[in-house]
Amino acid sequence: MVNGVGVNWGIQSTHPLSPSTIVRLMKDNGFQKVKLFDADAPTLNALSKSDIEVMVGIPNDMLPSLAANVQAAVDWVTKNVSSHVSNSVNIKYVAVGNEHFLTSLNGTYIGVTLPALQNVQAALIKAGLGNTIKVTVPLNADVYQSASNLPSDGNFRPEISDSILKIVDFLAVSGSPFTVNIYPFISLYENSNFPVDFAFFDGTQNPINDNGRIYENVFDANLDTLIWSLQKNGYANMSVVVGEVGWPSDGDISANLKNAQQFNQGFLSSVRKGTPMRTGPIEAYMFSLIDEDNKSIQPGNFERHWGIFYFDGKPKYDLRLNGNNSNGLVPASGVYYLPKSWCVLSSKVSLDNDKIADSVSYACEKGDCTSLGYGTSCGNLDTRGNISYAFNSYYQIQDQDLTACQFPGLSVVTDKDPSTGDCKFVVMIDTEASTVDRILGSVGMALVAFLMVVM
């Protein structure tokens, strides 16, 4: 795998692949590091003896209690770190919260982040893990800025600078890295005038010249803005980890397979070289491993499509993780599906039917319609196709329960795949069959081992 590059593993899915399947997927593709957003026990148990380096996460809503009570931090570390280290889980970092200084959060966590960080660090030391496991705070790139857009003019936002620098000082003293999440896609998504070529790694017609340092992509410019911000405040040598970086493949006109492949492959090639301010390999975690169809879409419909793999572990596009001479992505194994059955709008139904609007609204609320709309993978569907897509999404998420295809006088079940072009009408994973197969597989292997001993 590319030196220093790991992957984010989120579990906000209606039908997640089993943790053991995901761990096997990561190992088959050479990922040696993984970043989690919590300390989910089944997830960590599956990582036991895998040798994959792990960053466990503490959700933001836990920070107030951890900040107020060091014993709460001790209890959390005992349950979520020490017990798993004893079970041969290779935990390297504890992420205390995630992006909790976003301007949209209105300072909710500013006062509790540092004391929570201090208490978790104290708990790690008490557990005898302070030298091997480091705390960090994954922050969004909006904690720093540059009025001129030159990296050398970068500094932390004035209104949070004091709080950020106290955190930075604590991280420096404890030998922990500064972790930042950088999203060039968001720059393009939020600004229609943003130069498209500057979001990728293939060069630009208008590079930034910052006193002789040339920037041909926004990732390098963004990361070096942070480096300058640290340097100006006395932390020139502080280690930096990129906690999240990636590109979604659906849900917006700029979120498609072509752009996602172009960005991620470009990043994997660029990450070896570093930036003008920090040459050499960058420690980073791609966002993300697999699509999550139950994530909040408040930021945008693209939120459910960041994975380099689809929900079922199939690769989305050709991606050479070890460079141009390596093989492409390896799909997940041992995945089972529900029968080839879809729920669609009946051909007998008129589009004037007054029950359609409420039914589609309900189906999309309970299902996932983020692939519908202008510029998306299913953006070329006609009205009937859009309705059918919504019905089928709900039907699949409800495990093809026949009652989930009983929209009043509107829907029918079919065994004919309604997929067309790039628009795929999914058939959901059969999570029960996958679980049974995994159990039987383990039993079978144990039985074979027993028979070999007996014979």
CSV table of C-alpha atoms in Angstrom, one decimal:
chain,number,residue,atom,x,y,z
A,1,MET,CA,0.0,0.0,0.0
A,2,VAL,CA,1.1,3.6,-0.5
A,3,ASN,CA,3.3,4.5,2.4
A,4,GLY,CA,1.4,6.2,5.2
A,5,VAL,CA,-2.1,6.0,3.6
A,6,GLY,CA,-5.0,4.5,5.5
A,7,VAL,CA,-8.7,4.6,5.1
A,8,ASN,CA,-11.8,5.8,7.0
A,9,TRP,CA,-14.3,3.1,7.9
A,10,GLY,CA,-17.8,4.4,8.8
A,11,ILE,CA,-20.7,2.1,9.8
A,12,GLN,CA,-23.8,4.3,9.1
A,13,SER,CA,-25.4,1.8,6.8
A,14,THR,CA,-28.8,0.1,6.8
A,15,HIS,CA,-27.1,-3.2,5.7
A,16,PRO,CA,-23.5,-3.1,6.6
A,17,LEU,CA,-21.1,-5.8,5.6
A,18,SER,CA,-19.9,-7.8,8.6
A,19,PRO,CA,-16.8,-6.4,10.4
A,20,SER,CA,-14.8,-9.5,9.5
A,21,THR,CA,-15.7,-9.0,5.8
A,22,ILE,CA,-14.5,-5.4,5.9
A,23,VAL,CA,-11.2,-6.3,7.6
A,24,ARG,CA,-10.6,-8.9,5.0
A,25,LEU,CA,-11.4,-6.3,2.3
A,26,MET,CA,-8.9,-3.9,3.8
A,27,LYS,CA,-6.2,-6.6,4.0
A,28,ASP,CA,-6.9,-7.9,0.5
A,29,ASN,CA,-6.3,-4.3,-0.8
A,30,GLY,CA,-3.2,-3.6,1.3
A,31,PHE,CA,-4.6,-1.0,3.7
A,32,GLN,CA,-2.4,-1.0,6.8
A,33,LYS,CA,-4.2,1.8,8.7
A,34,VAL,CA,-7.8,2.5,9.5
A,35,LYS,CA,-9.6,5.5,11.1
A,36,LEU,CA,-12.8,4.8,13.0
A,37,PHE,CA,-15.4,7.3,14.3
A,38,ASP,CA,-16.2,5.5,17.5
A,39,ALA,CA,-15.0,2.4,19.4
A,40,ASP,CA,-17.6,-0.1,18.3
A,41,ALA,CA,-16.8,-3.4,19.9
A,42,PRO,CA,-17.6,-5.8,17.0
A,43,THR,CA,-15.5,-3.6,14.7
A,44,LEU,CA,-12.5,-3.6,17.0
A,45,ASN,CA,-12.9,-7.3,17.7
A,46,ALA,CA,-12.7,-8.0,14.0
A,47,LEU,CA,-9.4,-6.0,13.9
A,48,SER,CA,-7.8,-8.3,16.5
A,49,LYS,CA,-4.5,-9.8,15.2
A,50,SER,CA,-4.9,-8.1,11.8
A,51,ASP,CA,-1.8,-5.9,12.4
A,52,ILE,CA,-3.8,-2.9,10.9
A,53,GLU,CA,-3.0,0.3,12.8
A,54,VAL,CA,-6.2,1.8,14.3
A,55,MET,CA,-7.4,5.3,15.2
A,56,VAL,CA,-10.4,4.9,17.4
A,57,GLY,CA,-12.8,7.8,17.8
A,58,ILE,CA,-14.7,9.5,20.6
A,59,PRO,CA,-18.0,11.0,19.4
A,60,ASN,CA,-18.5,14.7,20.0
A,61,ASP,CA,-21.4,14.2,22.3
A,62,MET,CA,-19.2,12.4,24.8
A,63,LEU,CA,-16.8,15.3,25.2
A,64,PRO,CA,-18.6,17.2,28.0
A,65,SER,CA,-18.7,14.2,30.3
A,66,LEU,CA,-15.0,13.3,29.6
A,67,ALA,CA,-14.0,16.9,30.1
A,68,ALA,CA,-15.8,17.1,33.5
A,69,ASN,CA,-14.6,13.9,35.0
A,70,VAL,CA,-11.2,12.2,34.6
A,71,GLN,CA,-12.7,9.0,36.0
A,72,ALA,CA,-15.1,9.0,33.0
A,73,ALA,CA,-12.1,9.1,30.8
A,74,VAL,CA,-10.4,6.3,32.7
A,75,ASP,CA,-13.5,4.2,32.4
A,76,TRP,CA,-13.7,4.9,28.6
A,77,VAL,CA,-10.1,4.0,28.0
A,78,THR,CA,-10.4,0.8,30.1
A,79,LYS,CA,-13.5,-0.4,28.1
A,80,ASN,CA,-12.6,0.9,24.6
A,81,VAL,CA,-8.8,0.9,24.5
A,82,SER,CA,-7.1,-1.3,27.1
A,83,SER,CA,-9.4,-4.2,26.6
A,84,HIS,CA,-8.9,-4.3,22.9
A,85,VAL,CA,-5.1,-3.7,23.1
A,86,SER,CA,-5.1,-6.8,25.3
A,87,ASN,CA,-7.0,-8.6,22.5
A,88,SER,CA,-4.2,-7.8,20.0
A,89,VAL,CA,-5.8,-4.7,18.4
A,90,ASN,CA,-3.1,-2.4,17.2
A,91,ILE,CA,-4.5,0.9,18.4
A,92,LYS,CA,-2.2,3.9,17.6
A,93,TYR,CA,-4.4,6.9,18.1
A,94,VAL,CA,-7.4,8.1,20.0
A,95,ALA,CA,-9.3,10.8,18.1
A,96,VAL,CA,-11.0,13.0,20.7
A,97,GLY,CA,-14.1,14.3,18.8
A,98,ASN,CA,-14.3,15.1,15.1
A,99,GLU,CA,-14.6,18.4,13.3
A,100,HIS,CA,-16.0,20.0,16.5
A,101,PHE,CA,-14.8,23.5,15.7
A,102,LEU,CA,-16.9,23.9,12.5
A,103,THR,CA,-18.4,27.3,12.3
A,104,SER,CA,-21.8,25.7,11.9
A,105,LEU,CA,-21.5,24.3,15.5
A,106,ASN,CA,-21.3,27.8,16.9
A,107,GLY,CA,-18.6,27.0,19.4
A,108,THR,CA,-20.5,24.2,21.2
A,109,TYR,CA,-17.4,22.2,21.9
A,110,ILE,CA,-14.7,24.8,22.2
A,111,GLY,CA,-14.7,24.8,26.0
A,112,VAL,CA,-14.7,21.1,26.5
A,113,THR,CA,-12.2,19.9,23.8
A,114,LEU,CA,-8.9,20.6,25.7
A,115,PRO,CA,-10.0,19.2,29.1
A,116,ALA,CA,-11.4,16.1,27.4
A,117,LEU,CA,-8.1,15.7,25.5
A,118,GLN,CA,-6.2,16.1,28.8
A,119,ASN,CA,-8.3,13.6,30.7
A,120,VAL,CA,-8.1,11.0,27.9
A,121,GLN,CA,-4.3,11.4,27.8
A,122,ALA,CA,-4.1,11.1,31.5
A,123,ALA,CA,-6.2,7.9,31.3
A,124,LEU,CA,-3.9,6.4,28.7
A,125,ILE,CA,-0.9,7.2,30.9
A,126,LYS,CA,-2.6,5.6,33.9
A,127,ALA,CA,-3.3,2.5,31.7
A,128,GLY,CA,0.4,2.3,30.8
A,129,LEU,CA,-0.4,3.2,27.2
A,130,GLY,CA,0.8,6.8,27.1
A,131,ASN,CA,4.0,6.1,25.1
A,132,THR,CA,2.4,3.9,22.4
A,133,ILE,CA,-1.1,5.4,21.9
A,134,LYS,CA,-1.4,9.1,21.2
A,135,VAL,CA,-4.4,11.4,21.4
A,136,THR,CA,-5.3,13.7,18.5
A,137,VAL,CA,-8.2,16.0,17.5
A,138,PRO,CA,-9.4,15.7,13.9
A,139,LEU,CA,-10.3,19.3,12.8
A,140,ASN,CA,-11.8,20.6,9.7
A,141,ALA,CA,-9.7,22.9,7.5
A,142,ASP,CA,-11.9,25.8,8.3
A,143,VAL,CA,-9.9,26.4,11.6
A,144,TYR,CA,-7.3,28.3,9.6
A,145,GLN,CA,-7.5,30.7,6.7
A,146,SER,CA,-5.6,33.0,4.4
A,147,ALA,CA,-7.0,36.4,3.4
A,148,SER,CA,-4.9,36.4,0.2
A,149,ASN,CA,-5.2,32.7,-0.6
A,150,LEU,CA,-1.5,32.4,-0.3
A,151,PRO,CA,-0.4,29.6,2.1
A,152,SER,CA,2.2,31.9,3.6
A,153,ASP,CA,-0.5,34.3,4.8
A,154,GLY,CA,-2.2,31.5,6.7
A,155,ASN,CA,-3.1,31.6,10.3
A,156,PHE,CA,-5.8,30.2,12.7
A,157,ARG,CA,-9.1,31.9,12.7
A,158,PRO,CA,-8.9,34.9,15.2
A,159,GLU,CA,-12.0,34.0,17.1
A,160,ILE,CA,-10.7,30.5,18.0
A,161,SER,CA,-7.0,31.0,17.8
A,162,ASP,CA,-6.4,31.0,21.6
A,163,SER,CA,-8.3,27.7,22.0
A,164,ILE,CA,-6.7,26.1,19.0
A,165,LEU,CA,-3.1,27.1,20.2
A,166,LYS,CA,-3.7,25.6,23.7
A,167,ILE,CA,-4.7,22.4,22.0
A,168,VAL,CA,-1.7,22.5,19.7
A,169,ASP,CA,0.6,23.1,22.6
A,170,PHE,CA,-0.8,20.1,24.5
A,171,LEU,CA,-0.4,17.9,21.4
A,172,ALA,CA,3.1,19.1,20.9
A,173,VAL,CA,4.1,18.4,24.5
A,174,SER,CA,2.5,14.9,24.4
A,175,GLY,CA,4.2,14.0,21.1
A,176,SER,CA,0.8,13.8,19.3
A,177,PRO,CA,0.0,15.0,15.7
A,178,PHE,CA,-2.3,17.7,14.5
A,179,THR,CA,-5.0,16.0,12.4
A,180,VAL,CA,-6.8,17.9,9.7
A,181,ASN,CA,-9.6,16.9,7.2
A,182,ILE,CA,-9.2,18.5,3.8
A,183,TYR,CA,-11.9,18.3,1.1
A,184,PRO,CA,-11.2,19.9,-2.3
A,185,PHE,CA,-14.6,18.6,-3.4
A,186,ILE,CA,-16.3,20.9,-0.9
A,187,SER,CA,-14.4,23.9,-2.3
A,188,LEU,CA,-15.9,23.1,-5.7
A,189,TYR,CA,-19.3,22.3,-4.3
A,190,GLU,CA,-19.6,25.5,-2.4
A,191,ASN,CA,-18.2,27.9,-5.0
A,192,SER,CA,-19.4,27.7,-8.6
A,193,ASN,CA,-16.4,30.0,-9.6
A,194,PHE,CA,-13.8,27.7,-8.1
A,195,PRO,CA,-11.3,26.6,-10.8
A,196,VAL,CA,-12.1,22.9,-11.5
A,197,ASP,CA,-8.6,21.9,-12.5
A,198,PHE,CA,-7.2,23.3,-9.2
A,199,ALA,CA,-9.3,20.7,-7.4
A,200,PHE,CA,-7.4,17.8,-8.9
A,201,PHE,CA,-3.7,16.8,-9.2
A,202,ASP,CA,-3.2,17.0,-13.0
A,203,GLY,CA,-1.9,20.6,-13.2
A,204,THR,CA,-3.6,23.9,-13.7
A,205,GLN,CA,-3.4,26.8,-16.1
A,206,ASN,CA,-3.3,29.3,-13.2
A,207,PRO,CA,-1.0,27.9,-10.4
A,208,ILE,CA,-0.4,29.9,-7.2
A,209,ASN,CA,3.1,31.4,-6.9
A,210,ASP,CA,3.8,31.9,-3.2
A,211,ASN,CA,7.2,33.5,-3.1
A,212,GLY,CA,8.6,30.9,-5.4
A,213,ARG,CA,6.6,28.0,-4.1
A,214,ILE,CA,4.3,26.8,-6.8
A,215,TYR,CA,0.9,25.3,-6.1
A,216,GLU,CA,-0.9,23.5,-8.8
A,217,ASN,CA,-3.7,22.0,-6.6
A,218,VAL,CA,-5.8,23.1,-3.7
A,219,PHE,CA,-4.9,20.2,-1.5
A,220,ASP,CA,-1.2,21.2,-1.3
A,221,ALA,CA,-2.1,24.9,-0.9
A,222,ASN,CA,-4.6,24.0,1.9
A,223,LEU,CA,-2.2,21.8,3.8
A,224,ASP,CA,0.6,24.3,3.5
A,225,THR,CA,-1.7,27.0,4.9
A,226,LEU,CA,-1.9,24.8,8.0
A,227,ILE,CA,1.9,24.3,8.0
A,228,TRP,CA,2.4,28.1,7.9
A,229,SER,CA,-0.2,28.6,10.6
A,230,LEU,CA,1.7,26.2,12.9
A,231,GLN,CA,5.0,27.7,12.0
A,232,LYS,CA,4.0,31.2,12.8
A,233,ASN,CA,2.9,30.2,16.2
A,234,GLY,CA,6.1,28.3,17.1
A,235,TYR,CA,5.2,24.8,16.0
A,236,ALA,CA,7.2,24.5,12.7
A,237,ASN,CA,8.1,20.8,13.3
A,238,MET,CA,4.8,19.5,14.5
A,239,SER,CA,3.7,16.3,12.8
A,240,VAL,CA,0.5,16.5,10.8
A,241,VAL,CA,-1.9,13.8,9.8
A,242,VAL,CA,-4.6,14.2,7.1
A,243,GLY,CA,-7.6,12.5,8.8
A,244,GLU,CA,-10.0,12.6,5.8
A,245,VAL,CA,-9.5,13.3,2.1
A,246,GLY,CA,-11.5,12.0,-0.8
A,247,TRP,CA,-14.1,12.6,-3.5
A,248,PRO,CA,-17.7,11.3,-3.7
A,249,SER,CA,-19.0,9.5,-6.7
A,250,ASP,CA,-22.7,10.5,-6.8
A,251,GLY,CA,-25.3,12.9,-5.4
A,252,ASP,CA,-24.0,16.1,-7.2
A,253,ILE,CA,-23.0,17.1,-10.7
A,254,SER,CA,-19.4,17.2,-9.7
A,255,ALA,CA,-19.7,13.9,-7.7
A,256,ASN,CA,-19.3,11.2,-10.3
A,257,LEU,CA,-17.1,8.1,-11.0
A,258,LYS,CA,-14.8,9.9,-13.3
A,259,ASN,CA,-14.0,12.8,-10.9
A,260,ALA,CA,-13.7,10.4,-7.9
A,261,GLN,CA,-11.3,8.2,-9.7
A,262,GLN,CA,-9.3,11.1,-11.1
A,263,PHE,CA,-9.0,12.8,-7.7
A,264,ASN,CA,-8.2,9.7,-5.6
A,265,GLN,CA,-5.7,8.3,-8.1
A,266,GLY,CA,-4.0,11.7,-8.3
A,267,PHE,CA,-3.9,12.0,-4.5
A,268,LEU,CA,-2.3,8.5,-4.2
A,269,SER,CA,0.4,9.6,-6.6
A,270,SER,CA,0.9,13.0,-5.0
A,271,VAL,CA,0.9,11.8,-1.4
A,272,ARG,CA,4.4,10.3,-1.9
A,273,LYS,CA,5.9,13.6,-2.7
A,274,GLY,CA,4.5,15.8,0.0
A,275,THR,CA,3.9,19.6,-0.4
A,276,PRO,CA,6.2,22.5,-1.2
A,277,MET,CA,6.5,23.2,2.6
A,278,ARG,CA,6.6,19.5,3.7
A,279,THR,CA,8.3,17.2,1.2
A,280,GLY,CA,8.1,13.5,1.7
A,281,PRO,CA,5.3,11.0,2.3
A,282,ILE,CA,2.1,12.3,4.0
A,283,GLU,CA,0.3,10.2,6.6
A,284,ALA,CA,-3.3,10.3,5.5
A,285,TYR,CA,-6.6,8.5,5.6
A,286,MET,CA,-8.7,8.3,2.5
A,287,PHE,CA,-12.4,9.0,2.9
A,288,SER,CA,-13.8,6.6,2.7
A,289,LEU,CA,-13.7,2.8,2.3
A,290,ILE,CA,-17.3,2.1,1.6
A,291,ASP,CA,-20.6,3.9,0.9
A,292,GLU,CA,-23.0,4.5,3.9
A,293,ASP,CA,-26.6,4.8,2.9
A,294,ASN,CA,-27.8,5.9,6.4
A,295,LYS,CA,-25.6,9.0,6.7
A,296,SER,CA,-27.2,12.4,7.2
A,297,ILE,CA,-27.6,14.2,3.9
A,298,GLN,CA,-27.8,17.6,5.6
A,299,PRO,CA,-24.4,18.7,3.9
A,300,GLY,CA,-25.6,17.3,0.6
A,301,ASN,CA,-26.8,14.1,-1.2
A,302,PHE,CA,-23.2,13.3,-1.9
A,303,GLU,CA,-22.6,12.4,1.7
A,304,ARG,CA,-23.7,8.8,1.1
A,305,HIS,CA,-21.3,8.2,-1.8
A,306,TRP,CA,-17.7,8.8,-0.5
A,307,GLY,CA,-16.6,5.2,-0.6
A,308,ILE,CA,-14.1,3.8,-3.1
A,309,PHE,CA,-16.3,0.7,-2.8
A,310,TYR,CA,-20.1,0.5,-3.2
A,311,PHE,CA,-22.2,-0.6,-0.2
A,312,ASP,CA,-21.6,-4.3,-1.0
A,313,GLY,CA,-17.8,-4.1,-1.3
A,314,LYS,CA,-17.7,-3.9,-5.1
A,315,PRO,CA,-15.0,-1.5,-6.5
A,316,LYS,CA,-16.5,1.6,-8.1
A,317,TYR,CA,-13.6,2.2,-10.5
A,318,ASP,CA,-10.0,1.3,-11.3
A,319,LEU,CA,-7.8,2.6,-8.5
A,320,ARG,CA,-4.1,1.6,-8.3
A,321,LEU,CA,-3.3,1.8,-4.6
A,322,ASN,CA,0.4,1.0,-5.0
A,323,GLY,CA,1.0,3.1,-8.1
A,324,ASN,CA,0.3,2.6,-11.8
A,325,ASN,CA,2.0,-0.8,-12.0
A,326,SER,CA,-0.2,-2.4,-9.3
A,327,ASN,CA,-3.4,-4.3,-9.7
A,328,GLY,CA,-6.8,-2.7,-9.2
A,329,LEU,CA,-9.1,-2.9,-6.2
A,330,VAL,CA,-10.1,-6.3,-4.9
A,331,PRO,CA,-13.8,-6.8,-4.2
A,332,ALA,CA,-15.3,-8.0,-0.9
A,333,SER,CA,-15.7,-11.8,-0.7
A,334,GLY,CA,-18.5,-13.8,0.9
A,335,VAL,CA,-21.2,-11.3,0.1
A,336,TYR,CA,-24.8,-12.6,-0.4
A,337,TYR,CA,-27.8,-10.8,-1.9
A,338,LEU,CA,-31.5,-10.9,-1.6
A,339,PRO,CA,-33.4,-12.5,-4.6
A,340,LYS,CA,-33.4,-10.6,-7.9
A,341,SER,CA,-36.6,-8.8,-7.2
A,342,TRP,CA,-37.5,-5.1,-7.6
A,343,CYS,CA,-40.4,-2.8,-6.6
A,344,VAL,CA,-41.5,-0.5,-9.4
A,345,LEU,CA,-44.4,1.8,-10.5
A,346,SER,CA,-47.0,-0.3,-12.2
A,347,SER,CA,-47.3,0.4,-16.0
A,348,LYS,CA,-51.1,0.7,-15.5
A,349,VAL,CA,-50.8,3.7,-13.2
A,350,SER,CA,-51.3,7.2,-14.6
A,351,LEU,CA,-48.8,9.9,-13.6
A,352,ASP,CA,-51.8,12.0,-12.6
A,353,ASN,CA,-52.6,9.7,-9.7
A,354,ASP,CA,-52.8,11.9,-6.6
A,355,LYS,CA,-51.2,9.3,-4.4
A,356,ILE,CA,-47.9,9.4,-6.1
A,357,ALA,CA,-46.4,12.5,-4.5
A,358,ASP,CA,-46.9,11.3,-0.9
A,359,SER,CA,-45.8,7.8,-1.7
A,360,VAL,CA,-42.5,9.0,-3.3
A,361,SER,CA,-41.9,11.3,-0.4
A,362,TYR,CA,-42.4,8.5,2.1
A,363,ALA,CA,-40.2,6.1,0.1
A,364,CYS,CA,-37.3,8.6,-0.2
A,365,GLU,CA,-37.6,9.6,3.5
A,366,LYS,CA,-37.3,6.0,4.5
A,367,GLY,CA,-35.0,4.9,1.7
A,368,ASP,CA,-32.2,6.5,-0.2
A,369,CYS,CA,-32.9,8.7,-3.2
A,370,THR,CA,-29.6,10.5,-3.3
A,371,SER,CA,-28.8,9.1,-6.8
A,372,LEU,CA,-31.8,11.0,-8.2
A,373,GLY,CA,-31.6,14.5,-9.5
A,374,TYR,CA,-29.7,16.7,-11.9
A,375,GLY,CA,-26.2,15.5,-12.7
A,376,THR,CA,-26.4,12.3,-10.7
A,377,SER,CA,-26.1,8.7,-11.9
A,378,CYS,CA,-29.8,8.4,-12.3
A,379,GLY,CA,-30.4,11.9,-13.4
A,380,ASN,CA,-31.5,10.8,-16.9
A,381,LEU,CA,-34.5,8.8,-15.6
A,382,ASP,CA,-37.9,9.9,-16.7
A,383,THR,CA,-40.7,10.5,-14.2
A,384,ARG,CA,-41.8,6.9,-14.1
A,385,GLY,CA,-38.2,5.8,-13.6
A,386,ASN,CA,-37.7,8.2,-10.7
A,387,ILE,CA,-40.8,6.9,-9.0
A,388,SER,CA,-39.7,3.3,-9.5
A,389,TYR,CA,-36.3,4.1,-8.1
A,390,ALA,CA,-37.8,5.6,-5.0
A,391,PHE,CA,-40.1,2.6,-4.5
A,392,ASN,CA,-37.3,0.1,-5.0
A,393,SER,CA,-35.0,1.8,-2.6
A,394,TYR,CA,-37.5,1.5,0.2
A,395,TYR,CA,-38.3,-2.1,-0.8
A,396,GLN,CA,-34.7,-3.1,-0.7
A,397,ILE,CA,-33.9,-1.4,2.6
A,398,GLN,CA,-36.9,-3.2,4.1
A,399,ASP,CA,-35.3,-6.5,3.0
A,400,GLN,CA,-37.8,-7.0,0.1
A,401,ASP,CA,-40.7,-7.4,2.5
A,402,LEU,CA,-43.8,-7.6,0.3
A,403,THR,CA,-45.6,-5.1,2.5
A,404,ALA,CA,-42.9,-2.6,1.5
A,405,CYS,CA,-44.1,-2.7,-2.1
A,406,GLN,CA,-47.7,-1.9,-1.4
A,407,PHE,CA,-47.9,1.7,-2.2
A,408,PRO,CA,-51.6,2.2,-2.6
A,409,GLY,CA,-52.5,0.9,-6.1
A,410,LEU,CA,-49.2,2.1,-7.5
A,411,SER,CA,-46.5,-0.5,-7.2
A,412,VAL,CA,-45.7,-4.0,-8.3
A,413,VAL,CA,-42.9,-6.5,-7.7
A,414,THR,CA,-40.9,-7.5,-10.8
A,415,ASP,CA,-38.1,-9.9,-11.5
A,416,LYS,CA,-37.0,-7.8,-14.5
A,417,ASP,CA,-34.0,-5.5,-13.6
A,418,PRO,CA,-35.1,-1.9,-14.3
A,419,SER,CA,-31.5,-0.6,-14.2
A,420,THR,CA,-30.5,1.5,-17.2
A,421,GLY,CA,-27.2,2.9,-18.2
A,422,ASP,CA,-25.3,4.2,-15.2
A,423,CYS,CA,-28.4,4.1,-13.1
A,424,LYS,CA,-28.4,0.9,-11.0
A,425,PHE,CA,-31.5,-0.3,-9.2
A,426,VAL,CA,-29.8,-2.2,-6.3
A,427,VAL,CA,-30.6,-5.5,-4.8
A,428,MET,CA,-29.8,-5.4,-1.1
A,429,ILE,CA,-27.3,-7.5,0.8
A,430,ASP,CA,-28.7,-10.5,2.6
A,431,THR,CA,-27.0,-9.8,5.9
A,432,GLU,CA,-28.5,-12.9,7.6
A,433,ALA,CA,-27.1,-15.2,4.9
A,434,SER,CA,-23.7,-13.6,5.1
A,435,THR,CA,-23.7,-14.1,8.9
A,436,VAL,CA,-24.8,-17.7,8.8
A,437,ASP,CA,-22.1,-18.4,6.1
A,438,ARG,CA,-19.4,-16.9,8.3
A,439,ILE,CA,-20.5,-18.9,11.3
A,440,LEU,CA,-20.7,-22.1,9.3
A,441,GLY,CA,-17.4,-21.4,7.7
A,442,SER,CA,-15.8,-21.0,11.1
A,443,VAL,CA,-17.4,-24.2,12.4
A,444,GLY,CA,-16.3,-26.0,9.3
A,445,MET,CA,-12.7,-24.9,9.7
A,446,ALA,CA,-12.8,-26.0,13.3
A,447,LEU,CA,-14.3,-29.4,12.3
A,448,VAL,CA,-11.6,-29.9,9.6
A,449,ALA,CA,-8.9,-29.1,12.2
A,450,PHE,CA,-10.4,-31.6,14.7
A,451,LEU,CA,-10.6,-34.4,12.1
A,452,MET,CA,-7.0,-33.8,11.1
A,453,VAL,CA,-5.9,-34.1,14.7
A,454,VAL,CA,-8.0,-37.3,15.2
A,455,MET,CA,-6.7,-38.9,12.0
